[in-house]
Amino acid sequence: MKDSFVHRTARGLTVPFVIVICVLLAGAGSAWASKKALVEVGFAGVPPPNFQNVLLNVQSVRINPSATAGPGSGKWQTIPVPPGIGSAGQTADLQIDLNTSQNIPQLFNTANVRVDTYRTVELRLDPTYPGSLVPDCPLSAPISTPKDTADGCISYPIQLATGSSIITVTAPNGGTLFSTANGVLTPLILQVSMSAPVAPTVPGGAYTVKISMATLPNSVLGIVTGSVSLKTGSGSATSKKTGKVSKKTRKLSVTAEAIGTNTPIATAPVNNGQFTLELPAAGGPAAPGFGTLYDLAVAGGTDSYAAERLPPLYPGQSLPSAFTVTGGKTLGNITGSLSDNCVATKPIVGATLQLLIPPDSNSTADCFTSPEQCVAVATANTDNAGNFPLPGTITIPPEFGNVPVQAKSLPNTGAYVMEISAPGYDNLFVYAIPSTGTGKKSGGTCGTDGVTFGPCDLALNTGYISGTIPITPPNPGQTTLVQVFAEDAGTNNVESALAMPVIVRNSSPDRVKYTLNVPPSVPAFDLFATTIDLYQGVTDPYQGHTIAVLSDVTGPGEPSGPNHVCTPAPGDFPDDQKIACVGHGSVTGSVANANLGTSVVLSKQAGVDVNNNPIYVAITNTLVQNQAPNTPSSSNYSFCAPADIYQVQEWQLPIPDSSAAPSSSPTASPVPDTAAVVIIPTPLSAGGANPTPTPAINCPTNCENPDGTCPGICNNVVQALPPGSPTPTPTPTPPL
């Protein structure tokens, strides 16, 4: 099938900042086994100030009913990292950032434990690489003492002052930390504090830190609880061979997703028709707080799907939700392939496919024409050959392998709406019917009109922007990697990036070529090009070369003709955007009147419009961190960026209506009168034939100038953002 319904949609393009930071990266959590209690672990961070990132590599959390339990106690219960993280045969780590979890906890995992009263909790970090720190640049770059070698915006490993990678909290005076109950989900929120960081004395050395831990009350979370009622169905949920329900069936559960996305935050089993979800919720200095928006998806067993979109959830609040599903459904599968509509033989790797249904409170929503109003209930991805879905496990099949078959008497012959997306391609929407057959009769069928169906071998439209980027080639024996990003013009919504960066060598010309895939239905793009630099042979999280920007590039348009000819659009960066080695820098500051929907966007000027007003291209954004009611609160932001001239501006999500669920995910917008221009100075030169003490060794930094010198210790600029226009209070999208 080469021609399908395509349109741009807001669904999944802009995830609210207050949700992104608390995503459970591995999704659904652990399997529910024979133990009778469930513990959900989350982390709240208390980081040291003046660090861009404060990262810990967590291997597990252990709990014990004894306050004096030794390492060999047989009563330890383990909450591991979620399944699917790490390679087979290796101990897996899940990385948490203490910066982004200061106001909203970050969930770790949920696991089965024994019913008991617990008095000891252990946080077990990776003993080899417990974590890392990325400091901001110093306010005044040191230039006189050789020991000052801790440059900013570099990733440094940490070592614990105690010498142990295990952090413990024990109930004082014979008390208890928490108790579990039969069939009940118990949250365990651990406040992890890092203090007294001591900088390394050699480049690339480790920071020495102290880490402590405490338990927090459950009121930092919100609760969603409810029922799933079962109606008797008329399908056949049994195996044709055995006459029994297959053991390879996903268990019925309720998953909370970030609104308008398929990003799972937490999953709860349905036990005796009931479920409970304990979820991160955005608070604030005044009740009830900012609120966090979620979708709920009910899936599993041999039951029909169900979904709901919730009003905002607040800390300490409980929201009810009731579902009715039809049991005994026949389960089918949907399989197929994805290819590029410009290059027919090119598979699309890593694409995402979602089955959408309307939420119960908006049951008439048309998921084909208004997908942003719908909820994802099943997800699949393509493999290296473009085929979907990826295989499941022996006991847990892929979600597209357990799809309830709907009655053909329903609209569109009982088909689901399936959304297909991939970076650089237009989103594609088709109707999909699962198949109950095997062999050649398996895989389901897809169509665009709800009447005519064929195999789900689909193609996505893409287009190209081709051009050149001015750059100073690296010194002999060195290479520079250049990455190019495309975002919707005038926004910070990134649509695509190069699949492989451009490699620049000393022999390369001073303009290098690139070709970038972009969605052809977008009329115009802003582009920015960055470098991937090394520091002492390891990839640096922040580059030391300038960032090139190009605004308002006309898109390539849809493929034309029966052969889908894809003509690239031109995108040459101007000479004044030349990429050159300048060194690190940082911008820090505070934001007046911030809330948990506030962020700051860093932009760079790309030119002026016809009225001589500056045109900016957004490069990145960050949350405003450490807000009230934290004590003390700072409402601070920070960026690491190469030395240059930038603009920083406050952006704001509208405060959700506490009494209603929005029809779609809200989006952030710039706050008037909050923009400020900042100039990050270029660091003093170091290294070369006569190295200076900044530092007094031969260029440990991440780029080098043609004369052999390199940027020294970087500079920080402090820029507070003033209060702008009043924060918008209503949601811009109509309630359900």
XYZ file of C-alpha atoms in Angstrom:
736
model
C 0.000 0.000 0.000
C 1.765 3.143 -1.196
C -0.911 5.831 -0.862
C -2.458 6.490 2.518
C -4.051 9.247 4.546
C -1.406 11.692 5.763
C -1.716 14.810 7.882
C 0.220 16.683 10.505
C -1.054 16.231 14.031
C -0.260 17.675 17.422
C -0.501 14.202 18.944
C 2.816 13.301 20.554
C 4.735 16.285 19.160
C 4.774 18.362 22.331
C 4.923 16.493 25.620
C 4.295 18.718 28.656
C 7.524 19.419 30.494
C 5.965 18.466 33.844
C 5.455 14.927 32.524
C 8.660 14.274 30.612
C 10.837 14.437 33.710
C 8.969 11.684 35.539
C 8.740 9.170 32.712
C 9.546 5.578 33.605
C 12.014 4.931 30.800
C 11.466 1.198 30.603
C 7.705 1.410 30.644
C 5.482 -1.175 32.200
C 7.499 -2.324 35.221
C 8.072 -5.846 36.418
C 5.823 -8.862 36.004
C 3.333 -9.612 38.767
C 4.314 -12.888 40.411
C 3.115 -14.937 43.372
C 4.108 -12.495 46.118
C 1.114 -10.660 47.510
C 2.247 -7.030 47.839
C 3.499 -4.444 45.358
C 6.014 -1.662 46.036
C 6.463 1.252 43.629
C 9.796 3.039 44.047
C 10.418 6.623 43.010
C 13.177 9.168 43.582
C 13.127 12.851 44.534
C 16.404 14.720 44.148
C 18.255 17.225 46.322
C 21.311 18.057 44.178
C 24.206 20.387 44.950
C 23.910 23.808 43.277
C 25.751 24.936 40.136
C 25.635 21.637 38.254
C 24.061 21.149 34.835
C 23.455 17.425 35.446
C 23.606 15.329 38.622
C 23.299 11.713 37.492
C 23.197 8.465 39.473
C 23.331 4.971 37.967
C 20.897 2.855 39.993
C 21.079 -0.944 39.913
C 18.411 -1.787 42.482
C 16.623 -0.886 45.692
C 16.484 -3.431 48.523
C 14.192 -3.447 51.562
C 14.359 -5.453 54.778
C 12.060 -5.772 57.815
C 15.048 -5.644 60.188
C 16.777 -2.412 61.174
C 20.031 -4.331 61.694
C 19.949 -6.551 58.599
C 23.328 -7.620 57.287
C 24.262 -8.113 53.636
C 23.549 -11.854 53.826
C 20.113 -11.601 55.419
C 17.575 -13.859 53.756
C 14.808 -11.318 54.224
C 16.014 -8.783 51.658
C 13.425 -7.991 48.977
C 14.755 -6.477 45.729
C 13.155 -3.941 43.408
C 15.363 -4.238 40.280
C 15.622 -1.972 37.270
C 12.653 -2.428 34.899
C 12.853 -5.300 32.406
C 14.331 -4.525 29.007
C 17.179 -2.358 30.303
C 20.751 -3.487 29.692
C 22.191 -6.409 27.758
C 21.674 -10.089 28.500
C 24.025 -11.385 31.161
C 24.927 -7.895 32.414
C 23.811 -6.004 35.504
C 21.610 -3.185 34.266
C 21.587 0.451 35.434
C 18.792 3.014 35.266
C 20.077 6.581 35.322
C 18.261 9.198 37.400
C 18.903 12.953 37.385
C 18.632 14.625 40.788
C 18.169 17.999 39.073
C 14.981 17.140 37.191
C 13.386 15.256 40.092
C 13.530 18.122 42.605
C 9.826 18.991 42.331
C 8.274 15.875 40.807
C 9.494 12.370 41.689
C 10.943 10.162 38.971
C 9.517 6.638 39.053
C 11.987 3.757 39.107
C 10.076 0.465 39.064
C 7.308 -1.583 40.673
C 7.965 -5.089 42.007
C 6.360 -7.805 44.094
C 7.476 -8.108 47.717
C 6.396 -9.981 50.808
C 3.725 -8.534 53.054
C 5.686 -7.097 55.971
C 6.748 -4.022 57.932
C 10.038 -2.661 56.600
C 12.708 -0.801 58.570
C 15.710 -0.652 56.199
C 16.047 0.547 52.605
C 19.201 0.261 50.496
C 19.905 2.170 47.291
C 22.500 0.220 45.327
C 24.468 2.210 42.746
C 26.754 0.806 40.076
C 29.954 0.072 42.054
C 32.184 0.766 39.032
C 30.460 3.891 37.717
C 28.051 5.179 40.389
C 27.241 8.376 38.540
C 28.525 11.607 37.035
C 28.380 15.377 37.382
C 28.394 18.124 34.758
C 29.289 21.425 36.467
C 28.303 24.815 35.162
C 31.202 27.048 34.224
C 32.708 28.974 37.141
C 31.434 32.512 37.656
C 34.994 33.777 37.352
C 37.242 31.529 35.287
C 40.409 30.749 37.292
C 43.603 31.614 35.447
C 46.381 31.561 38.026
C 46.572 28.221 39.816
C 47.508 24.960 38.069
C 45.102 22.973 40.297
C 42.103 24.674 38.681
C 41.543 22.018 36.028
C 37.799 21.348 36.540
C 36.404 22.930 33.404
C 32.644 23.413 33.228
C 30.184 21.593 30.956
C 32.339 18.433 31.062
C 31.059 15.100 32.375
C 33.035 13.965 35.422
C 32.654 10.611 37.174
C 31.839 10.624 40.880
C 33.272 8.650 43.767
C 31.522 8.408 47.120
C 33.327 9.769 50.155
C 32.406 6.612 52.095
C 33.977 4.356 49.475
C 30.734 2.358 49.222
C 28.162 2.435 46.420
C 25.354 1.447 48.815
C 23.279 4.181 50.498
C 21.105 3.112 53.422
C 18.233 4.613 55.406
C 17.068 2.900 58.606
C 14.018 3.589 60.770
C 15.120 5.431 63.939
C 14.414 4.294 67.498
C 12.843 0.983 66.572
C 10.251 2.606 64.320
C 9.194 1.649 60.790
C 9.729 3.141 57.353
C 6.658 1.668 55.652
C 4.398 -1.381 55.602
C 2.916 -3.415 52.777
C -0.460 -5.128 52.597
C -1.915 -8.034 50.677
C -2.922 -6.999 47.152
C -2.122 -3.320 47.821
C 0.279 -1.052 45.893
C 2.561 0.797 48.329
C 4.629 3.750 47.091
C 8.162 4.218 48.404
C 9.527 7.659 47.503
C 13.204 8.079 48.372
C 14.686 11.547 48.696
C 18.302 11.299 47.538
C 20.598 14.170 48.533
C 24.102 14.862 47.212
C 26.339 17.322 49.017
C 29.907 18.564 49.502
C 31.246 17.890 45.995
C 35.043 18.157 45.871
C 36.419 18.919 42.413
C 39.127 16.712 40.868
C 42.691 17.960 40.792
C 43.507 16.474 37.389
C 41.584 16.801 34.106
C 39.034 14.023 33.805
C 39.347 13.036 37.470
C 36.387 12.191 39.699
C 34.364 14.461 41.957
C 34.174 13.187 45.528
C 30.634 13.499 46.906
C 28.482 12.602 49.902
C 25.082 10.970 49.308
C 22.344 10.503 51.893
C 18.775 9.250 51.685
C 15.402 9.640 53.442
C 11.835 8.508 52.823
C 9.123 10.988 51.829
C 5.386 10.860 52.552
C 3.148 9.414 49.850
C 1.362 12.768 49.519
C 3.966 13.844 46.930
C 2.108 11.547 44.493
C -1.434 11.536 43.156
C -3.647 8.443 43.083
C -5.834 7.130 40.280
C -8.041 4.278 41.409
C -11.024 2.590 39.881
C -12.741 -0.462 38.512
C -12.802 -2.496 35.319
C -16.161 -4.189 34.835
C -16.449 -7.180 32.519
C -19.223 -7.876 30.028
C -19.541 -11.322 28.485
C -18.398 -11.403 24.882
C -19.307 -13.630 21.952
C -15.826 -14.188 20.526
C -13.572 -17.196 20.892
C -10.698 -16.446 23.255
C -9.435 -20.014 23.264
C -6.760 -21.804 21.293
C -8.039 -23.853 18.357
C -5.601 -26.634 19.356
C -6.189 -26.880 23.136
C -9.550 -25.200 23.645
C -7.984 -23.106 26.442
C -6.927 -19.499 26.740
C -3.285 -19.226 25.632
C -0.712 -18.594 28.335
C 0.970 -16.241 25.843
C -1.569 -13.528 26.570
C -0.745 -10.190 28.143
C -2.307 -9.711 31.578
C -5.137 -7.215 31.921
C -3.733 -3.961 33.236
C -4.238 -0.204 33.269
C -1.400 1.997 32.026
C -1.031 5.722 32.697
C 0.508 7.508 29.707
C 1.734 11.057 29.226
C -1.253 12.815 27.663
C -1.367 12.543 23.877
C 1.538 10.086 23.677
C 2.233 6.368 24.005
C 4.809 7.036 26.737
C 3.992 4.820 29.744
C 4.485 6.317 33.196
C 3.236 3.416 35.328
C 1.178 0.253 34.924
C -1.113 -1.472 37.442
C -2.651 -4.952 37.223
C -6.409 -5.365 37.406
C -7.097 -7.553 40.458
C -10.677 -8.569 41.236
C -11.882 -5.823 38.930
C -9.924 -3.075 40.735
C -6.739 -1.110 40.012
C -4.638 1.576 41.716
C -1.996 3.827 40.164
C 0.294 6.072 42.237
C 1.583 8.759 39.862
C 3.884 11.787 39.918
C 1.825 14.956 40.163
C 2.894 18.589 39.714
C 2.247 20.651 42.821
C 3.214 24.187 43.707
C 3.316 26.728 46.523
C -0.481 27.098 46.568
C -3.088 24.322 46.576
C -3.964 22.392 44.562
C -0.814 23.007 42.440
C -0.132 22.986 38.708
C -1.409 19.499 37.919
C -0.215 16.722 35.616
C -2.232 15.349 32.688
C -2.519 11.636 31.949
C -4.272 9.219 29.606
C -5.321 5.775 30.825
C -5.222 2.699 28.568
C -6.854 -0.609 29.539
C -5.458 -3.627 27.676
C -4.695 -7.293 28.185
C -6.304 -10.646 28.748
C -8.951 -11.537 26.197
C -10.823 -8.285 26.815
C -11.610 -5.329 24.602
C -9.620 -2.121 24.901
C -10.770 0.893 26.906
C -9.310 4.361 27.444
C -9.813 7.609 29.308
C -8.331 11.113 29.404
C -8.100 12.504 32.913
C -8.423 15.992 34.359
C -5.221 17.231 36.027
C -3.876 15.131 38.876
C -2.524 16.910 41.956
C -0.288 15.726 44.817
C -2.276 14.012 47.550
C -5.397 13.846 45.363
C -7.310 10.723 44.344
C -9.078 10.568 40.980
C -11.692 7.850 40.325
C -12.028 6.108 36.972
C -14.349 3.297 35.919
C -14.160 1.175 32.779
C -16.312 -1.493 31.185
C -14.696 -3.998 28.824
C -16.033 -6.985 26.922
C -14.408 -10.311 27.775
C -13.899 -13.466 25.753
C -12.715 -11.561 22.687
C -10.972 -13.320 19.829
C -7.353 -12.127 19.712
C -5.588 -11.394 16.441
C -2.347 -9.864 15.246
C -1.222 -7.016 13.033
C 2.083 -7.407 11.194
C 3.641 -5.775 8.175
C 6.495 -3.603 6.937
C 7.403 0.047 6.409
C 9.415 1.475 3.539
C 10.474 4.885 2.250
C 8.216 6.394 -0.421
C 11.204 8.110 -2.052
C 13.462 5.044 -2.063
C 11.193 2.021 -2.413
C 13.748 -0.526 -1.257
C 14.761 1.438 1.845
C 13.236 0.056 5.086
C 12.250 2.485 7.832
C 13.976 1.404 11.028
C 12.692 2.280 14.497
C 9.310 3.626 13.395
C 6.489 3.682 15.964
C 3.011 2.286 15.323
C 0.082 2.938 17.666
C -3.509 1.720 17.797
C -5.790 4.579 18.817
C -9.249 4.556 20.391
C -11.423 7.385 21.718
C -11.501 7.962 25.480
C -14.754 6.968 27.186
C -15.546 10.603 27.982
C -15.205 11.548 24.290
C -16.445 8.341 22.663
C -17.447 10.028 19.391
C -13.942 11.348 18.677
C -12.765 10.398 15.180
C -9.241 9.030 15.660
C -8.602 9.147 11.899
C -9.187 12.884 11.480
C -8.582 14.053 15.095
C -5.951 11.677 16.501
C -4.890 14.199 19.142
C -8.206 13.501 20.904
C -7.512 9.760 21.163
C -5.480 7.411 23.361
C -2.845 4.829 22.355
C -3.756 1.344 23.626
C -1.119 -0.739 21.804
C 2.330 0.089 20.430
C 4.815 -1.571 18.062
C 8.146 -0.697 16.465
C 9.923 -1.709 13.270
C 13.163 -3.704 13.166
C 16.252 -3.223 10.986
C 14.368 -4.631 7.992
C 11.377 -2.337 8.512
C 9.158 -5.185 9.737
C 6.791 -4.905 12.681
C 6.192 -5.743 15.453
C 9.375 -6.570 17.315
C 9.172 -9.993 18.979
C 8.008 -10.306 22.570
C 9.171 -12.795 25.165
C 8.142 -16.410 25.766
C 5.445 -15.381 28.247
C 4.669 -11.808 27.124
C 3.848 -11.483 23.407
C 4.107 -8.142 21.601
C 1.131 -5.835 22.014
C 0.356 -6.152 18.296
C 0.209 -9.930 18.819
C -2.772 -9.726 21.246
C -5.223 -7.363 19.508
C -8.935 -7.904 20.294
C -10.922 -8.435 17.104
C -13.860 -6.044 16.788
C -17.240 -6.810 15.216
C -17.407 -6.171 11.472
C -20.734 -4.432 12.051
C -18.886 -1.520 13.678
C -17.864 1.525 11.589
C -15.006 0.909 9.118
C -15.590 -2.861 9.270
C -14.460 -2.957 12.903
C -11.013 -1.593 12.103
C -8.762 0.292 14.491
C -7.097 3.561 13.555
C -3.332 2.991 13.369
C -0.870 5.879 13.527
C 2.630 5.387 12.090
C 5.417 7.873 12.796
C 9.167 8.133 12.274
C 11.588 11.089 12.495
C 11.840 12.852 9.144
C 8.598 11.370 7.772
C 4.990 12.464 7.642
C 2.750 10.714 10.135
C 0.549 8.143 8.413
C -2.943 7.045 9.461
C -4.622 3.874 8.244
C -7.447 1.574 9.318
C -6.163 -1.783 10.547
C -8.012 -5.069 11.137
C -6.213 -7.794 13.126
C -6.031 -11.282 11.653
C -6.884 -14.472 13.549
C -5.279 -16.780 11.006
C -1.831 -18.326 10.840
C 0.836 -18.491 8.171
C -0.158 -16.590 5.018
C -3.517 -15.697 6.593
C -1.938 -13.894 9.545
C -0.814 -10.287 9.819
C -4.075 -8.386 9.486
C -5.098 -5.948 6.785
C -4.902 -2.174 6.333
C -6.792 0.414 4.283
C -7.399 4.121 3.964
C -11.165 4.282 3.455
C -12.476 1.696 5.920
C -13.833 -0.390 3.030
C -10.940 -1.717 0.939
C -8.185 -3.554 2.806
C -4.888 -5.207 1.876
C -1.615 -6.305 3.486
C -0.107 -3.843 5.975
C 2.980 -3.183 3.852
C 3.071 0.586 4.076
C 5.233 3.471 2.859
C 5.856 6.847 4.500
C 6.393 10.134 2.696
C 9.593 12.049 3.264
C 11.499 14.892 1.637
C 15.020 16.264 1.698
C 16.846 19.464 2.502
C 20.350 19.564 1.031
C 22.964 22.225 1.504
C 26.357 23.162 2.896
C 27.634 24.315 6.274
C 30.674 26.618 6.673
C 33.266 25.189 9.075
C 36.897 25.540 10.063
C 38.375 22.064 9.404
C 40.157 20.434 12.365
C 43.912 20.126 12.707
C 45.754 17.235 10.988
C 44.977 13.874 12.571
C 41.720 15.118 14.107
C 38.076 14.859 13.034
C 34.952 16.864 13.788
C 31.457 15.361 13.631
C 28.607 17.656 12.586
C 24.946 16.931 13.322
C 22.049 18.860 11.737
C 18.567 19.231 13.240
C 15.322 20.419 11.627
C 12.452 21.884 13.633
C 9.127 23.420 12.646
C 9.847 27.069 11.836
C 9.326 29.389 14.788
C 9.098 26.553 17.336
C 11.388 24.280 19.330
C 9.658 21.141 18.015
C 12.448 19.040 16.472
C 11.247 16.958 13.529
C 14.424 15.134 12.485
C 18.203 14.883 12.565
C 20.856 13.318 10.382
C 20.905 9.529 10.645
C 24.714 9.739 10.676
C 26.722 12.899 11.406
C 28.934 14.481 8.765
C 32.623 13.612 9.277
C 34.949 16.598 8.797
C 38.712 16.091 8.468
C 41.633 18.444 7.986
C 41.467 17.764 4.238
C 37.767 18.689 4.048
C 36.725 21.925 2.321
C 35.600 24.880 4.430
C 32.001 24.037 3.468
C 30.708 20.512 4.063
C 27.631 18.989 2.428
C 24.635 17.458 4.194
C 21.271 15.969 3.215
C 18.516 15.753 5.818
C 15.196 13.864 5.769
C 12.233 16.044 6.767
C 8.441 15.620 6.777
C 7.334 17.025 3.378
C 3.989 18.358 4.634
C 5.703 20.929 6.900
C 5.866 24.219 4.945
C 9.036 25.633 6.541
C 11.839 24.619 8.880
C 14.456 26.158 11.121
C 17.803 24.340 11.041
C 20.717 24.263 13.443
C 24.025 22.421 13.177
C 26.105 21.324 16.166
C 29.242 19.287 16.661
C 29.876 16.085 18.598
C 33.146 16.739 20.408
C 35.459 14.618 22.510
C 37.049 15.384 25.869
C 40.052 13.171 26.594
C 38.782 10.667 24.047
C 35.241 10.433 25.461
C 32.160 12.024 23.902
C 31.484 15.385 25.544
C 27.802 16.016 26.346
C 28.228 19.674 25.336
C 30.121 20.851 22.283
C 32.922 23.411 22.177
C 32.260 24.594 18.596
C 29.831 27.330 17.658
C 26.300 26.391 16.609
C 25.218 27.322 13.076
C 21.575 28.347 12.541
C 19.379 28.864 9.477
C 15.782 30.071 9.683
C 12.633 29.655 7.609
C 13.863 27.108 5.061
C 11.080 26.252 2.624
C 10.165 22.573 2.856
C 10.611 20.204 -0.085
C 6.918 19.420 -0.561
C 5.313 16.038 -1.171
C 6.804 13.455 -3.584
C 5.502 14.042 -7.104
C 4.381 11.800 -9.942
C 3.684 8.080 -10.071
C 7.347 7.320 -9.301
C 7.324 9.518 -6.177
C 10.114 11.846 -7.277
C 11.587 13.610 -4.236
C 13.326 16.860 -5.151
C 15.541 18.276 -2.350
C 14.985 21.807 -1.096
C 18.088 24.027 -0.790
C 19.454 24.815 2.675
C 22.859 26.513 2.574
C 23.974 28.051 5.879
C 25.343 31.613 5.459
C 29.033 32.448 5.932
C 28.384 34.288 9.216
C 27.297 30.961 10.760
C 30.705 29.329 10.383
C 31.364 26.520 12.863
C 34.603 27.198 14.753
C 36.330 26.173 17.985
C 35.398 28.623 20.769
C 35.129 26.490 23.921
C 32.451 25.900 26.486
C 30.252 28.418 28.245
C 27.157 28.452 30.408
C 24.168 30.638 31.233
C 22.447 30.450 34.601
C 19.718 32.452 36.245
C 16.321 32.515 37.881
C 12.784 32.992 36.563
C 10.281 35.209 38.333
C 6.808 33.824 39.109
C 7.656 30.386 37.705
C 5.455 27.317 38.098
C 5.868 23.671 37.116
C 4.774 24.440 33.560
C 7.584 26.988 33.079
C 10.644 26.372 30.936
C 13.377 28.480 29.338
C 14.376 28.293 25.673
C 17.872 29.084 24.391
C 17.956 30.564 20.868
C 20.468 32.076 18.477
C 19.880 34.861 15.979
C 19.758 33.752 12.348
C 19.114 37.138 10.725
C 16.471 39.857 10.571
C 13.045 40.132 8.958
C 11.839 42.803 6.510
C 11.255 45.176 9.430
C 14.789 44.606 10.735
C 13.525 42.611 13.720
C 15.816 39.762 14.782
C 14.848 36.202 13.836
C 15.855 33.533 16.332
C 16.205 29.771 15.964
C 15.443 27.741 19.093
C 18.267 25.352 20.018
C 17.270 23.747 23.298
C 15.113 24.178 26.385
C 15.269 23.368 30.072
C 12.906 23.113 32.999
C 12.848 25.754 35.683
C 14.102 23.725 38.640
C 13.920 23.749 42.432
C 10.678 25.663 42.802
C 8.549 26.331 45.888
C 7.464 24.682 48.130
C 11.053 23.363 48.200
C 13.056 25.076 50.946
C 15.120 26.916 49.977
C 13.751 27.353 46.450
C 15.634 29.057 43.627
C 13.461 28.720 40.464
C 16.689 28.435 38.523
C 17.619 27.421 34.995
C 20.955 26.667 33.339
C 22.381 25.926 29.903
C 25.750 24.727 28.686
C 26.460 26.289 25.290
C 29.567 27.279 23.335
C 30.779 30.854 23.711
C 28.537 33.060 21.542
C 25.571 35.457 21.613
C 22.172 33.959 22.496
C 18.676 34.809 23.579
C 17.002 33.198 26.592
C 13.238 33.438 27.037
C 10.601 32.020 29.347
C 8.045 29.640 27.848
C 4.888 28.591 29.617
C 2.396 25.754 29.522
C -1.129 26.990 30.292
C -2.353 25.975 33.731
C -4.870 23.141 33.218
C -8.512 23.602 34.135
C -8.831 21.667 37.386
C -12.425 20.652 36.649
C -12.076 19.169 33.157
C -9.899 16.975 30.982
C -8.513 18.745 27.885
C -9.404 17.340 24.489
C -5.711 17.261 23.525
C -2.281 17.894 24.962
C -1.576 21.581 25.667
C 1.535 23.191 24.200
C 3.961 25.739 25.602
C 4.326 29.248 24.159
C 6.758 32.139 24.730
C 5.920 34.597 27.507
C 6.023 38.202 26.233
C 8.600 40.604 27.675
C 10.824 37.887 29.161
C 13.476 37.611 26.441
C 17.053 38.606 27.253
C 20.213 38.629 25.128
C 23.267 37.032 26.732
C 26.891 37.072 25.599
C 29.046 34.161 26.740
C 32.713 35.269 26.562
C 35.262 33.134 24.782
C 37.617 31.433 27.275
C 41.252 32.469 27.412
C 43.523 30.336 25.236
C 45.488 27.469 26.716
C 48.004 24.929 25.479
C 50.059 25.541 22.364
C 53.819 25.939 22.207
C 53.850 28.040 25.404
C 50.948 26.715 27.499
C 49.385 29.047 30.043
C 48.134 27.823 33.420
C 44.523 27.663 32.235
C 45.281 24.720 32.489
C 49.036 24.314 32.196
C 48.908 21.171 30.044
C 48.526 20.620 26.346
C 44.864 21.136 25.458
C 42.635 18.795 27.454
C 39.535 20.539 26.108
C 37.234 19.365 23.354
C 38.509 21.350 20.352
C 41.752 22.859 19.160
C 42.657 25.941 17.135
C 44.882 25.850 14.017
C 47.823 27.275 16.038
C 47.639 24.381 18.534
C 46.017 26.380 21.312
C 42.657 25.479 22.784
C 39.999 27.145 24.909
C 40.800 27.241 28.617
C 38.429 27.220 31.598
C 34.993 28.373 30.451
C 32.903 31.341 31.616
C 29.424 31.523 33.132
C 26.942 34.360 32.580
C 24.163 35.051 35.082
C 20.913 36.267 33.509
C 17.698 36.486 35.539
C 14.458 36.597 33.552
C 12.002 39.325 34.504
C 8.303 38.691 35.155
C 6.410 38.933 31.881
C 2.751 39.069 31.025
C 0.398 37.188 33.372
C 0.510 33.397 33.087
C -2.413 32.114 31.000
C -4.870 30.283 33.215
C -7.258 28.486 30.835
C -6.116 25.598 28.686
C -6.011 26.561 24.982
C -7.702 23.299 24.009
C -11.399 22.802 24.699
C -12.377 20.384 27.461
C -13.994 17.091 26.606
